[in-house]
Coordinates of C-alpha atoms in Angstrom, one line a residue:
M144 CA 1.0 -5.3 -24.8
T145 CA 4.3 -6.8 -23.8
E146 CA 5.4 -7.2 -20.2
N147 CA 7.8 -4.3 -20.6
E148 CA 5.1 -2.0 -22.0
H149 CA 2.8 -2.9 -19.1
Q150 CA 5.7 -2.2 -16.7
Q151 CA 6.3 1.2 -18.3
V152 CA 2.7 2.2 -18.0
I153 CA 2.6 0.9 -14.4
E154 CA 5.6 3.1 -13.5
E155 CA 4.1 6.2 -15.3
L156 CA 0.8 5.7 -13.4
Q157 CA 2.7 5.4 -10.2
T158 CA 4.3 8.8 -10.9
L159 CA 0.8 10.2 -11.5
I160 CA -0.5 8.6 -8.3
N161 CA 2.4 10.0 -6.3
D162 CA 2.0 13.5 -7.8
T163 CA -1.8 13.5 -7.2
Q164 CA -1.4 12.4 -3.6
Q165 CA 1.1 15.2 -3.0
T166 CA -1.3 17.7 -4.6
L167 CA -4.2 16.4 -2.5
T168 CA -2.1 16.8 0.7
Q169 CA -1.2 20.4 -0.3
F170 CA -4.9 21.0 -1.0
E171 CA -5.8 19.7 2.5
E172 CA -3.0 21.6 4.3
K173 CA -4.1 24.9 2.7
G174 CA -7.8 24.3 3.2
M175 CA -8.5 24.3 -0.5
D176 CA -10.4 21.1 -0.2
E177 CA -13.1 23.1 1.5
E178 CA -12.7 26.3 -0.7
M179 CA -12.6 24.4 -3.9
P180 CA -14.5 21.1 -3.4
A181 CA -15.2 20.5 -7.1
D182 CA -11.5 20.6 -7.9
Y183 CA -10.7 18.4 -4.9
E184 CA -13.2 15.9 -6.1
R185 CA -11.6 15.9 -9.6
L186 CA -8.2 15.2 -8.0
L187 CA -9.8 12.3 -6.1
G188 CA -11.2 11.0 -9.4
I189 CA -7.8 11.2 -11.1
L190 CA -6.3 9.3 -8.2
D191 CA -9.0 6.7 -8.3
G192 CA -8.7 6.3 -12.1
A193 CA -4.9 6.0 -12.0
I194 CA -5.1 3.3 -9.3
K195 CA -7.7 1.3 -11.2
Q196 CA -5.7 1.5 -14.4
Q197 CA -2.5 0.5 -12.6
R198 CA -4.2 -2.5 -11.2
E199 CA -5.6 -3.5 -14.6
H200 CA -2.1 -3.4 -16.1
T201 CA -0.6 -5.3 -13.2
L202 CA -3.2 -8.0 -13.6
A203 CA -2.7 -8.1 -17.3
M204 CA 1.0 -8.4 -16.9
L205 CA 0.7 -11.2 -14.4
S206 CA -1.7 -13.2 -16.5
E207 CA 0.7 -13.3 -19.5

């Protein structure tokens, strides 16, 4: 991947991270984290995966 491609993926992942964090906050505010724990855990998994992927792309871009 080129540096520009890495940067584009990093930016798209940041959008996903922001959206997921916002959804998690809404879940918590409405008590859905307790009512729907499996869905809450899936959201946490999405957030974790996006952060890890973003880190990988950042490191790859910096090593080029």
